[in-house]
CSV table of N, CA and C in Angstrom, one decimal:
chain,number,residue,atom,x,y,z
B,1,MET,N,-0.1,-13.5,-66.7
B,1,MET,CA,-0.5,-14.1,-68.1
B,1,MET,C,-1.8,-13.4,-68.6
B,2,LYS,N,-1.8,-13.5,-69.9
B,2,LYS,CA,-3.1,-12.5,-70.4
B,2,LYS,C,-3.6,-13.4,-71.4
B,3,ILE,N,-4.9,-13.4,-71.2
B,3,ILE,CA,-5.8,-14.1,-71.9
B,3,ILE,C,-7.0,-12.9,-72.9
B,4,THR,N,-6.9,-13.0,-74.3
B,4,THR,CA,-8.1,-12.1,-74.9
B,4,THR,C,-9.1,-13.1,-75.4
B,5,ILE,N,-10.4,-12.7,-75.1
B,5,ILE,CA,-11.4,-13.5,-75.3
B,5,ILE,C,-11.9,-12.5,-76.8
B,6,ILE,N,-12.1,-13.3,-77.9
B,6,ILE,CA,-12.4,-12.6,-79.0
B,6,ILE,C,-14.1,-12.9,-79.0
B,7,ASN,N,-14.9,-12.0,-79.0
B,7,ASN,CA,-16.3,-12.2,-79.0
B,7,ASN,C,-16.9,-11.8,-80.4
B,8,GLY,N,-17.3,-12.8,-81.0
B,8,GLY,CA,-17.8,-12.8,-82.4
B,8,GLY,C,-19.3,-12.7,-82.5
B,9,SER,N,-19.8,-12.5,-81.4
B,9,SER,CA,-21.5,-12.3,-81.5
B,9,SER,C,-21.6,-10.6,-81.6
B,10,PRO,N,-22.7,-10.5,-82.7
B,10,PRO,CA,-23.1,-9.1,-83.0
B,10,PRO,C,-24.1,-8.7,-81.9
B,11,THR,N,-24.6,-9.5,-80.9
B,11,THR,CA,-25.7,-9.2,-80.0
B,11,THR,C,-25.1,-9.0,-78.7
B,12,PRO,N,-25.1,-7.9,-78.1
B,12,PRO,CA,-24.8,-7.5,-76.8
B,12,PRO,C,-25.9,-8.2,-76.0
B,13,GLY,N,-25.4,-8.8,-74.9
B,13,GLY,CA,-26.3,-9.3,-73.7
B,13,GLY,C,-27.1,-10.6,-74.2
B,14,SER,N,-26.4,-11.4,-75.3
B,14,SER,CA,-27.0,-12.7,-75.6
B,14,SER,C,-26.4,-13.6,-74.7
B,15,ARG,N,-26.9,-14.9,-74.8
B,15,ARG,CA,-26.8,-15.9,-74.1
B,15,ARG,C,-25.2,-16.3,-74.1
B,16,LEU,N,-24.5,-15.9,-75.1
B,16,LEU,CA,-23.1,-16.2,-75.3
B,16,LEU,C,-22.2,-15.4,-74.2
B,17,SER,N,-22.8,-14.1,-74.1
B,17,SER,CA,-22.2,-13.4,-73.1
B,17,SER,C,-22.3,-13.8,-71.8
B,18,ALA,N,-23.3,-14.6,-71.3
B,18,ALA,CA,-23.2,-15.2,-70.0
B,18,ALA,C,-22.5,-16.2,-70.0
B,19,VAL,N,-21.9,-17.2,-71.1
B,19,VAL,CA,-20.9,-18.1,-71.2
B,19,VAL,C,-19.4,-17.6,-71.0
B,20,ILE,N,-19.3,-16.4,-71.8
B,20,ILE,CA,-18.3,-15.8,-71.9
B,20,ILE,C,-17.8,-15.0,-70.4
B,21,ALA,N,-18.9,-14.6,-69.7
B,21,ALA,CA,-18.5,-14.0,-68.5
B,21,ALA,C,-18.3,-15.2,-67.2
B,22,ARG,N,-18.9,-16.2,-67.4
B,22,ARG,CA,-18.6,-17.1,-66.5
B,22,ARG,C,-17.0,-17.7,-66.9
B,23,THR,N,-16.6,-17.9,-68.0
B,23,THR,CA,-15.4,-18.3,-68.4
B,23,THR,C,-14.4,-17.3,-67.9
B,24,GLU,N,-14.7,-16.0,-68.0
B,24,GLU,CA,-14.0,-14.9,-67.6
B,24,GLU,C,-13.6,-14.9,-66.0
B,25,GLU,N,-14.8,-15.1,-65.1
B,25,GLU,CA,-14.8,-15.3,-63.8
B,25,GLU,C,-13.8,-16.4,-63.4
B,26,LEU,N,-13.8,-17.7,-64.2
B,26,LEU,CA,-13.0,-18.7,-63.9
B,26,LEU,C,-11.3,-18.3,-64.0
B,27,LEU,N,-11.3,-17.8,-65.2
B,27,LEU,CA,-10.0,-17.4,-65.5
B,27,LEU,C,-9.2,-16.2,-64.4
B,28,VAL,N,-10.1,-15.3,-64.2
B,28,VAL,CA,-9.6,-14.3,-63.0
B,28,VAL,C,-9.2,-15.3,-61.8
B,29,GLN,N,-10.0,-16.0,-61.3
B,29,GLN,CA,-9.7,-16.9,-60.2
B,29,GLN,C,-8.5,-17.5,-60.3
B,30,GLU,N,-8.1,-17.9,-61.4
B,30,GLU,CA,-6.9,-18.6,-61.7
B,30,GLU,C,-5.6,-17.5,-61.9
B,31,GLY,N,-5.9,-16.2,-61.7
B,31,GLY,CA,-4.9,-15.4,-61.7
B,31,GLY,C,-4.6,-14.7,-63.0
B,32,PHE,N,-5.4,-14.9,-63.9
B,32,PHE,CA,-5.2,-14.3,-65.4
B,32,PHE,C,-5.7,-13.1,-65.6
B,33,GLU,N,-5.0,-12.2,-66.3
B,33,GLU,CA,-5.3,-10.9,-66.7
B,33,GLU,C,-6.3,-11.2,-68.0
B,34,VAL,N,-7.8,-10.9,-68.0
B,34,VAL,CA,-8.5,-11.2,-69.1
B,34,VAL,C,-8.9,-9.9,-69.7
B,35,SER,N,-8.9,-9.9,-71.0
B,35,SER,CA,-9.7,-8.8,-71.7
B,35,SER,C,-10.5,-9.3,-72.9
B,36,ARG,N,-11.7,-8.5,-72.9
B,36,ARG,CA,-12.7,-8.9,-74.0
B,36,ARG,C,-12.6,-8.1,-75.2
B,37,LEU,N,-12.5,-8.7,-76.3
B,37,LEU,CA,-12.5,-7.9,-77.8
B,37,LEU,C,-13.7,-8.1,-78.4
B,38,ASN,N,-14.7,-7.2,-78.4
B,38,ASN,CA,-16.1,-7.3,-78.8
B,38,ASN,C,-15.9,-6.9,-80.4
B,39,VAL,N,-16.0,-8.1,-81.4
B,39,VAL,CA,-15.8,-7.7,-82.7
B,39,VAL,C,-16.7,-6.7,-83.2
B,40,SER,N,-17.9,-6.7,-82.9
B,40,SER,CA,-19.1,-5.8,-83.3
B,40,SER,C,-18.9,-4.3,-82.8
B,41,GLU,N,-18.0,-4.0,-81.9
B,41,GLU,CA,-17.6,-2.6,-81.5
B,41,GLU,C,-16.8,-2.1,-82.4
B,42,LEU,N,-15.9,-3.0,-83.3
B,42,LEU,CA,-14.9,-2.4,-84.1
B,42,LEU,C,-15.5,-1.8,-85.3
B,43,PRO,N,-14.9,-0.7,-85.7
B,43,PRO,CA,-15.6,0.1,-86.9
B,43,PRO,C,-16.1,-0.9,-88.0
B,44,ALA,N,-17.4,-0.9,-88.5
B,44,ALA,CA,-17.8,-1.9,-89.8
B,44,ALA,C,-17.0,-1.6,-91.1
B,45,GLU,N,-16.8,-0.5,-91.2
B,45,GLU,CA,-16.1,0.0,-92.5
B,45,GLU,C,-14.7,-0.6,-92.5
B,46,ASP,N,-13.9,-0.7,-91.4
B,46,ASP,CA,-12.5,-1.2,-91.3
B,46,ASP,C,-12.6,-2.6,-91.3
B,47,LEU,N,-13.6,-3.3,-90.8
B,47,LEU,CA,-13.7,-4.6,-91.0
B,47,LEU,C,-14.2,-5.2,-92.6
B,48,ILE,N,-14.9,-4.6,-93.1
B,48,ILE,CA,-15.7,-4.9,-94.3
B,48,ILE,C,-14.6,-4.4,-95.4
B,49,ASN,N,-14.0,-3.7,-95.2
B,49,ASN,CA,-12.8,-3.1,-96.2
B,49,ASN,C,-11.6,-3.4,-95.9
B,50,ALA,N,-11.5,-4.2,-94.9
B,50,ALA,CA,-10.0,-4.9,-94.5
B,50,ALA,C,-9.1,-4.0,-94.6
B,51,ARG,N,-9.2,-2.8,-93.6
B,51,ARG,CA,-8.3,-1.7,-93.4
B,51,ARG,C,-7.4,-2.1,-92.3
B,52,PHE,N,-6.4,-3.1,-92.7
B,52,PHE,CA,-5.4,-3.4,-91.8
B,52,PHE,C,-4.6,-2.4,-90.8
B,53,GLU,N,-4.7,-1.1,-91.7
B,53,GLU,CA,-3.8,-0.3,-91.1
B,53,GLU,C,-4.5,0.8,-90.1
B,54,SER,N,-6.0,0.6,-90.0
B,54,SER,CA,-7.0,1.5,-89.1
B,54,SER,C,-6.5,1.4,-87.8
B,55,GLU,N,-6.8,2.3,-87.0
B,55,GLU,CA,-6.1,2.4,-85.6
B,55,GLU,C,-6.8,1.4,-84.7
B,56,ALA,N,-8.1,1.1,-85.3
B,56,ALA,CA,-8.9,0.3,-84.1
B,56,ALA,C,-8.6,-1.1,-84.5
B,57,ILE,N,-8.2,-1.4,-85.9
B,57,ILE,CA,-7.7,-3.0,-86.2
B,57,ILE,C,-6.5,-3.1,-85.5
B,58,VAL,N,-5.5,-2.0,-85.6
B,58,VAL,CA,-4.2,-2.2,-85.2
B,58,VAL,C,-3.9,-2.5,-83.6
B,59,LYS,N,-5.0,-1.7,-83.0
B,59,LYS,CA,-5.0,-2.0,-81.5
B,59,LYS,C,-5.7,-3.2,-81.2
B,60,ALA,N,-6.9,-3.7,-81.9
B,60,ALA,CA,-7.3,-5.1,-81.7
B,60,ALA,C,-6.2,-6.2,-81.9
B,61,ASN,N,-5.5,-6.1,-83.0
B,61,ASN,CA,-4.5,-6.9,-83.3
B,61,ASN,C,-3.3,-7.0,-82.2
B,62,ALA,N,-3.0,-5.7,-81.7
B,62,ALA,CA,-2.1,-5.8,-80.6
B,62,ALA,C,-2.5,-6.6,-79.3
B,63,ARG,N,-3.8,-6.4,-79.3
B,63,ARG,CA,-4.3,-7.2,-77.8
B,63,ARG,C,-4.3,-8.6,-78.3
B,64,VAL,N,-4.4,-9.1,-79.5
B,64,VAL,CA,-4.3,-10.7,-79.8
B,64,VAL,C,-2.8,-10.9,-79.6
B,65,ALA,N,-1.8,-10.0,-80.1
B,65,ALA,CA,-0.6,-10.3,-80.3
B,65,ALA,C,0.1,-10.3,-78.6
B,66,GLU,N,-0.4,-9.5,-77.8
B,66,GLU,CA,0.1,-9.5,-76.4
B,66,GLU,C,-0.3,-10.7,-75.4
B,67,ALA,N,-1.4,-11.5,-75.8
B,67,ALA,CA,-2.0,-12.4,-75.3
B,67,ALA,C,-1.3,-13.5,-75.3
B,68,ASP,N,-1.3,-14.3,-74.1
B,68,ASP,CA,-0.7,-15.5,-73.9
B,68,ASP,C,-1.6,-16.7,-74.6
B,69,ALA,N,-2.9,-16.5,-74.4
B,69,ALA,CA,-3.9,-17.4,-74.9
B,69,ALA,C,-5.1,-16.5,-75.4
B,70,ILE,N,-5.8,-17.3,-76.3
B,70,ILE,CA,-6.9,-16.7,-77.0
B,70,ILE,C,-8.2,-17.4,-76.8
B,71,ILE,N,-9.2,-16.8,-76.6
B,71,ILE,CA,-10.6,-17.7,-76.5
B,71,ILE,C,-11.4,-17.1,-77.7
B,72,VAL,N,-11.8,-17.9,-78.5
B,72,VAL,CA,-12.6,-17.4,-79.6
B,72,VAL,C,-14.2,-17.8,-79.5
B,73,ALA,N,-14.9,-16.7,-79.3
B,73,ALA,CA,-16.5,-17.2,-78.9
B,73,ALA,C,-17.2,-16.7,-80.0
B,74,SER,N,-18.3,-17.3,-80.2
B,74,SER,CA,-19.2,-17.0,-81.4
B,74,SER,C,-20.6,-17.7,-81.2
B,75,PRO,N,-21.7,-17.4,-81.7
B,75,PRO,CA,-22.9,-18.0,-81.8
B,75,PRO,C,-22.7,-18.6,-83.3
B,76,VAL,N,-23.6,-19.8,-83.3
B,76,VAL,CA,-23.3,-20.6,-84.8
B,76,VAL,C,-24.6,-19.8,-85.5
B,77,TYR,N,-24.1,-19.4,-86.8
B,77,TYR,CA,-25.1,-19.0,-87.7
B,77,TYR,C,-25.0,-19.8,-89.1
B,78,GLN,N,-25.9,-20.3,-89.5
B,78,GLN,CA,-25.8,-20.9,-90.9
B,78,GLN,C,-24.6,-22.2,-90.7
B,79,ALA,N,-24.4,-22.8,-89.7
B,79,ALA,CA,-23.6,-24.0,-89.6
B,79,ALA,C,-22.1,-23.4,-89.4
B,80,SER,N,-21.9,-22.3,-89.1
B,80,SER,CA,-20.3,-21.7,-88.9
B,80,SER,C,-20.6,-20.5,-87.9
B,81,TYR,N,-19.4,-19.9,-87.5
B,81,TYR,CA,-19.4,-18.7,-86.7
B,81,TYR,C,-19.9,-17.5,-87.5
B,82,THR,N,-20.0,-16.4,-87.0
B,82,THR,CA,-20.7,-15.3,-87.5
B,82,THR,C,-19.6,-14.7,-88.4
B,83,GLY,N,-20.3,-13.9,-89.3
B,83,GLY,CA,-19.6,-13.3,-90.5
B,83,GLY,C,-18.7,-12.2,-89.9
B,84,VAL,N,-19.1,-11.3,-88.8
B,84,VAL,CA,-18.3,-10.4,-88.3
B,84,VAL,C,-17.1,-11.0,-87.6
B,85,LEU,N,-17.2,-12.2,-87.0
B,85,LEU,CA,-16.0,-12.7,-86.5
B,85,LEU,C,-15.1,-13.0,-87.7
B,86,LYS,N,-15.5,-13.6,-88.8
B,86,LYS,CA,-14.7,-14.0,-89.8
B,86,LYS,C,-14.2,-12.6,-90.4
B,87,THR,N,-14.7,-11.6,-90.5
B,87,THR,CA,-14.1,-10.2,-91.2
B,87,THR,C,-12.9,-10.1,-90.2
B,88,PHE,N,-13.0,-10.2,-88.9
B,88,PHE,CA,-11.8,-9.9,-87.9
B,88,PHE,C,-10.7,-10.9,-88.0
B,89,LEU,N,-11.0,-12.2,-88.3
B,89,LEU,CA,-9.9,-13.2,-88.3
B,89,LEU,C,-9.2,-12.9,-89.6
B,90,ASP,N,-9.9,-12.6,-90.5
B,90,ASP,CA,-9.2,-12.3,-91.8
B,90,ASP,C,-8.2,-11.1,-91.6
B,91,LEU,N,-8.3,-10.2,-90.9
B,91,LEU,CA,-7.3,-9.1,-90.6
B,91,LEU,C,-6.3,-9.3,-89.5
B,92,ILE,N,-6.3,-10.7,-88.8
B,92,ILE,CA,-5.1,-11.1,-88.0
B,92,ILE,C,-4.1,-11.3,-88.9
B,93,PRO,N,-2.9,-10.7,-88.8
B,93,PRO,CA,-1.8,-11.4,-89.3
B,93,PRO,C,-1.7,-12.8,-89.6
B,94,GLN,N,-1.0,-13.2,-90.7
B,94,GLN,CA,-1.2,-14.6,-91.1
B,94,GLN,C,-0.6,-15.6,-90.0
B,95,LYS,N,0.4,-15.2,-89.3
B,95,LYS,CA,0.8,-16.1,-88.1
B,95,LYS,C,0.5,-15.7,-86.7
B,96,GLY,N,-0.4,-14.6,-86.9
B,96,GLY,CA,-0.7,-14.1,-85.6
B,96,GLY,C,-1.2,-14.9,-84.3
B,97,LEU,N,-1.6,-16.1,-84.5
B,97,LEU,CA,-1.8,-17.0,-83.4
B,97,LEU,C,-0.8,-18.1,-83.0
B,98,THR,N,0.5,-17.9,-83.6
B,98,THR,CA,1.5,-18.9,-83.4
B,98,THR,C,1.9,-18.7,-82.1
B,99,GLY,N,1.9,-19.8,-81.3
B,99,GLY,CA,2.3,-20.0,-80.0
B,99,GLY,C,1.4,-19.7,-79.0
B,100,LYS,N,0.2,-19.4,-79.5
B,100,LYS,CA,-1.0,-19.3,-78.4
B,100,LYS,C,-1.6,-20.6,-78.2
B,101,VAL,N,-2.4,-20.7,-77.1
B,101,VAL,CA,-3.3,-21.7,-76.8
B,101,VAL,C,-4.8,-21.1,-77.1
B,102,VAL,N,-5.6,-21.9,-77.9
B,102,VAL,CA,-6.5,-21.3,-78.4
B,102,VAL,C,-7.8,-22.1,-77.8
B,103,LEU,N,-8.9,-21.5,-77.2
B,103,LEU,CA,-10.2,-22.2,-76.8
B,103,LEU,C,-11.3,-21.7,-77.3
B,104,PRO,N,-12.1,-22.6,-78.2
B,104,PRO,CA,-13.3,-22.1,-78.8
B,104,PRO,C,-14.6,-22.2,-78.0
B,105,LEU,N,-15.3,-21.2,-77.9
B,105,LEU,CA,-16.6,-21.4,-77.1
B,105,LEU,C,-17.6,-21.0,-78.2
B,106,PHE,N,-18.4,-22.0,-78.5
B,106,PHE,CA,-19.5,-21.8,-79.4
B,106,PHE,C,-20.7,-21.9,-78.7
B,107,ILE,N,-22.1,-21.3,-79.3
B,107,ILE,CA,-23.3,-21.5,-78.9
B,107,ILE,C,-24.4,-21.7,-79.9
B,108,GLY,N,-25.2,-22.7,-79.8
B,108,GLY,CA,-26.1,-22.8,-81.1
B,108,GLY,C,-27.5,-23.4,-80.7
B,109,GLY,N,-28.4,-23.4,-81.7
B,109,GLY,CA,-29.9,-23.6,-81.5
B,109,GLY,C,-30.0,-25.2,-81.0
B,110,SER,N,-29.1,-25.9,-81.6
B,110,SER,CA,-29.3,-27.5,-81.4
B,110,SER,C,-27.9,-28.2,-81.7
B,111,LEU,N,-27.9,-29.3,-81.3
B,111,LEU,CA,-26.8,-30.1,-81.4
B,111,LEU,C,-26.4,-30.5,-82.9
B,112,ALA,N,-27.1,-30.2,-83.9
B,112,ALA,CA,-26.9,-30.3,-85.2
B,112,ALA,C,-25.7,-29.6,-85.5
B,113,HIS,N,-25.1,-28.5,-84.9
B,113,HIS,CA,-24.0,-27.8,-85.4
B,113,HIS,C,-22.8,-28.1,-84.5
B,114,LEU,N,-22.9,-29.0,-83.6
B,114,LEU,CA,-21.8,-29.3,-82.9
B,114,LEU,C,-20.4,-29.4,-83.4
B,115,LEU,N,-20.3,-30.0,-84.8
B,115,LEU,CA,-19.1,-30.0,-85.3
B,115,LEU,C,-18.6,-28.6,-86.0
B,116,SER,N,-19.3,-27.4,-85.9
B,116,SER,CA,-19.1,-26.3,-86.5
B,116,SER,C,-17.5,-25.8,-86.1
B,117,ILE,N,-17.2,-26.0,-84.6
B,117,ILE,CA,-16.0,-25.9,-84.2
B,117,ILE,C,-14.9,-26.8,-85.1
B,118,GLU,N,-15.0,-27.8,-85.2
B,118,GLU,CA,-14.1,-28.7,-85.9
B,118,GLU,C,-14.1,-28.3,-87.5
B,119,TYR,N,-15.0,-28.1,-88.1
B,119,TYR,CA,-15.0,-27.9,-89.6
B,119,TYR,C,-14.9,-26.6,-90.2
B,120,ALA,N,-15.5,-25.4,-89.3
B,120,ALA,CA,-15.4,-24.3,-89.7
B,120,ALA,C,-14.4,-23.5,-89.1
B,121,LEU,N,-14.1,-23.5,-87.8
B,121,LEU,CA,-13.3,-22.6,-87.0
B,121,LEU,C,-11.8,-23.0,-87.1
B,122,LYS,N,-11.7,-24.2,-86.9
B,122,LYS,CA,-10.2,-24.9,-86.7
B,122,LYS,C,-9.4,-24.7,-87.8
B,123,PRO,N,-9.9,-25.0,-89.1
B,123,PRO,CA,-9.1,-24.8,-90.1
B,123,PRO,C,-8.4,-23.3,-90.3
B,124,VAL,N,-9.3,-22.4,-90.0
B,124,VAL,CA,-9.0,-20.9,-90.1
B,124,VAL,C,-8.0,-20.6,-88.9
B,125,LEU,N,-8.2,-21.1,-87.7
B,125,LEU,CA,-7.1,-20.9,-86.7
B,125,LEU,C,-6.0,-21.5,-87.0
B,126,SER,N,-5.8,-22.7,-87.6
B,126,SER,CA,-4.7,-23.5,-88.1
B,126,SER,C,-3.7,-22.5,-89.1
B,127,VAL,N,-4.5,-22.1,-90.0
B,127,VAL,CA,-3.8,-21.2,-91.1
B,127,VAL,C,-3.3,-19.9,-90.4
B,128,LEU,N,-3.9,-19.4,-89.1
B,128,LEU,CA,-3.4,-18.1,-88.3
B,128,LEU,C,-1.9,-18.6,-87.6
B,129,GLY,N,-1.8,-19.9,-87.7
B,129,GLY,CA,-0.6,-20.4,-86.9
B,129,GLY,C,-0.9,-21.1,-85.4
B,130,ALA,N,-2.2,-21.3,-85.2
B,130,ALA,CA,-2.4,-21.9,-84.1
B,130,ALA,C,-2.3,-23.3,-83.9
B,131,ARG,N,-1.4,-23.8,-83.1
B,131,ARG,CA,-1.2,-25.2,-83.2
B,131,ARG,C,-1.7,-25.9,-81.8
B,132,TYR,N,-2.0,-25.2,-80.9
B,132,TYR,CA,-2.6,-25.7,-79.6
B,132,TYR,C,-4.1,-25.3,-79.5
B,133,ILE,N,-4.8,-25.9,-80.3
B,133,ILE,CA,-6.4,-25.6,-80.4
B,133,ILE,C,-6.9,-26.5,-79.5
B,134,LEU,N,-7.6,-26.3,-78.4
B,134,LEU,CA,-8.4,-27.2,-77.6
B,134,LEU,C,-9.6,-27.6,-78.2
B,135,GLY,N,-10.2,-28.6,-77.6
B,135,GLY,CA,-11.5,-29.0,-78.1
B,135,GLY,C,-12.4,-28.1,-78.1
B,136,GLY,N,-12.6,-27.4,-77.0
B,136,GLY,CA,-13.8,-26.4,-77.1
B,136,GLY,C,-15.0,-26.8,-76.3
B,137,VAL,N,-15.8,-25.7,-76.1
B,137,VAL,CA,-17.2,-26.0,-75.5
B,137,VAL,C,-18.3,-25.5,-76.6
B,138,TYR,N,-19.1,-26.4,-76.9
B,138,TYR,CA,-20.3,-26.1,-77.7
B,138,TYR,C,-21.4,-26.1,-76.5
B,139,THR,N,-22.2,-25.0,-76.6
B,139,THR,CA,-23.3,-25.0,-75.8
B,139,THR,C,-24.6,-24.7,-76.5
B,140,VAL,N,-25.6,-25.5,-76.2
B,140,VAL,CA,-27.0,-25.5,-76.7
B,140,VAL,C,-27.7,-24.3,-76.1
B,141,ASP,N,-28.3,-23.5,-76.7
B,141,ASP,CA,-29.1,-22.4,-76.4
B,141,ASP,C,-29.9,-22.6,-75.0
B,142,SER,N,-30.7,-23.8,-74.9
B,142,SER,CA,-31.3,-24.2,-73.8
B,142,SER,C,-30.5,-24.3,-72.4
B,143,GLN,N,-29.2,-24.5,-72.7
B,143,GLN,CA,-28.4,-24.7,-71.4
B,143,GLN,C,-28.0,-23.2,-70.8
B,144,VAL,N,-28.6,-22.1,-71.4
B,144,VAL,CA,-28.6,-21.0,-71.0
B,144,VAL,C,-29.7,-20.1,-70.8
B,145,ALA,N,-30.4,-20.3,-69.6
B,145,ALA,CA,-31.6,-19.8,-69.5
B,145,ALA,C,-31.8,-18.3,-68.9
B,146,ARG,N,-32.6,-17.4,-69.6
B,146,ARG,CA,-32.8,-16.2,-69.2
B,146,ARG,C,-33.6,-16.3,-67.9
B,147,LYS,N,-33.2,-15.3,-67.0
B,147,LYS,CA,-33.8,-15.4,-65.6
B,147,LYS,C,-35.0,-14.3,-65.9
B,148,GLU,N,-36.2,-14.2,-65.1
B,148,GLU,CA,-37.1,-13.2,-65.2
B,148,GLU,C,-36.9,-11.9,-64.6
B,149,GLU,N,-35.8,-12.1,-63.7
B,149,GLU,CA,-35.2,-10.7,-62.8
B,149,GLU,C,-33.9,-10.2,-63.7
B,150,GLY,N,-33.8,-10.6,-64.8
B,150,GLY,CA,-32.5,-10.4,-65.6
B,150,GLY,C,-31.3,-11.3,-65.5
B,151,GLY,N,-30.4,-11.3,-66.3
B,151,GLY,CA,-29.3,-12.1,-66.2
B,151,GLY,C,-29.6,-13.5,-66.7
B,152,PHE,N,-28.9,-14.5,-66.4
B,152,PHE,CA,-28.9,-15.9,-67.1
B,152,PHE,C,-28.6,-16.8,-66.0
B,153,GLU,N,-28.9,-18.0,-66.3
B,153,GLU,CA,-28.5,-19.1,-65.4
B,153,GLU,C,-28.1,-20.3,-66.3
B,154,LEU,N,-26.8,-20.8,-66.0
B,154,LEU,CA,-26.2,-21.8,-66.8
B,154,LEU,C,-26.3,-23.0,-66.2
B,155,ALA,N,-26.7,-24.2,-67.1
B,155,ALA,CA,-26.8,-25.6,-66.7
B,155,ALA,C,-25.8,-26.0,-66.0
B,156,ASP,N,-25.9,-26.7,-65.1
B,156,ASP,CA,-24.8,-27.3,-64.1
B,156,ASP,C,-23.7,-28.2,-65.1
B,157,GLU,N,-24.3,-29.0,-66.1
B,157,GLU,CA,-23.5,-29.4,-66.9
B,157,GLU,C,-22.5,-28.8,-67.9
B,158,LEU,N,-23.4,-27.5,-68.2
B,158,LEU,CA,-22.4,-26.6,-68.9
B,158,LEU,C,-21.1,-26.0,-68.1
B,159,VAL,N,-21.5,-25.7,-66.9
B,159,VAL,CA,-20.8,-25.0,-65.9
B,159,VAL,C,-19.5,-26.1,-65.7
B,160,SER,N,-19.8,-27.5,-65.6
B,160,SER,CA,-18.9,-28.4,-65.4
B,160,SER,C,-17.7,-28.5,-66.4
B,161,ARG,N,-18.7,-28.6,-67.9
B,161,ARG,CA,-17.7,-28.4,-69.2
B,161,ARG,C,-16.8,-27.3,-69.2
B,162,LEU,N,-17.3,-26.1,-68.9
B,162,LEU,CA,-16.5,-24.8,-68.7
B,162,LEU,C,-15.5,-24.9,-67.7
B,163,GLU,N,-15.7,-25.4,-66.7
B,163,GLU,CA,-14.7,-25.3,-65.7
B,163,GLU,C,-13.6,-26.3,-66.3
B,164,ASP,N,-13.8,-27.5,-66.7
B,164,ASP,CA,-12.8,-28.6,-67.2
B,164,ASP,C,-12.1,-28.0,-68.4
B,165,ASN,N,-12.6,-27.2,-69.3
B,165,ASN,CA,-12.1,-26.6,-70.4
B,165,ASN,C,-11.2,-25.4,-70.0
B,166,VAL,N,-11.5,-24.5,-68.8
B,166,VAL,CA,-10.7,-23.4,-68.5
B,166,VAL,C,-9.5,-24.0,-67.5
B,167,ARG,N,-9.6,-25.3,-67.1
B,167,ARG,CA,-8.5,-25.6,-66.3
B,167,ARG,C,-7.5,-26.5,-67.3
B,168,GLU,N,-7.8,-27.1,-68.4
B,168,GLU,CA,-6.9,-27.3,-69.6
B,168,GLU,C,-6.3,-26.1,-70.2
B,169,LEU,N,-7.1,-25.0,-70.5
B,169,LEU,CA,-6.4,-23.7,-71.1
B,169,LEU,C,-5.3,-23.3,-70.1
B,170,VAL,N,-5.8,-23.2,-68.6
B,170,VAL,CA,-4.8,-22.6,-67.9
B,170,VAL,C,-3.3,-23.6,-67.9
B,171,ARG,N,-3.6,-24.9,-67.7
B,171,ARG,CA,-2.5,-25.8,-67.5
B,171,ARG,C,-1.8,-25.6,-68.9
B,172,GLU,N,-2.3,-25.7,-70.2
B,172,GLU,CA,-1.8,-25.5,-71.4
B,172,GLU,C,-0.8,-24.3,-71.5
B,173,THR,N,-1.5,-23.1,-71.1
B,173,THR,CA,-0.9,-21.8,-71.2
B,173,THR,C,0.3,-21.7,-70.1
B,174,ARG,N,0.2,-22.2,-69.1
B,174,ARG,CA,1.2,-22.2,-68.0
B,174,ARG,C,2.4,-23.1,-68.7
B,175,LEU,N,1.9,-24.3,-69.0
B,175,LEU,CA,3.1,-25.2,-69.7
B,175,LEU,C,3.9,-24.4,-70.8
B,176,ARG,N,3.1,-23.7,-71.7
B,176,ARG,CA,3.8,-22.9,-72.9
B,176,ARG,C,4.6,-21.6,-72.6
B,177,GLN,N,4.1,-21.2,-71.6
B,177,GLN,CA,4.9,-20.0,-71.1
B,177,GLN,C,5.8,-19.9,-70.1
B,178,GLY,N,5.9,-21.4,-69.4
B,178,GLY,CA,6.8,-21.6,-68.4
B,178,GLY,C,7.1,-20.8,-67.4
């Protein structure tokens, strides 16, 4: 089974990348084929000018279409997900998430934006045909510490929530794919 992680962070090596990497590890341990689609690596002109027919966008949408489940990951900017993520979501075909289990992963500076998944992301996913949208994981920056020697350390509580959500994603995806 295939899972595509749509990474909406414009910053490589951010704290969100550590959350994504841990999630990816857990999914691989469960036997899933995982691919990461970094939206910031898509051509900016294609995203901004909504070039549905561009080779990069067609290939990105094919990865979404081939996936059994989708993870949508983003830092929170201005109480919502990133603009670069929105430009890509706008290019997914209208029912492009139909039949897919979707797990949101967000990271923000404080708990003040905890509901950004519910109020900003889930309505858009729903319009794209997603009906199996899991609760998601909202992480606060302080739960992902940068290590002096490089890399990150995830708080135990965060790891526990990621494990619970990945188990749910695995269960729901297997259930729907039979």
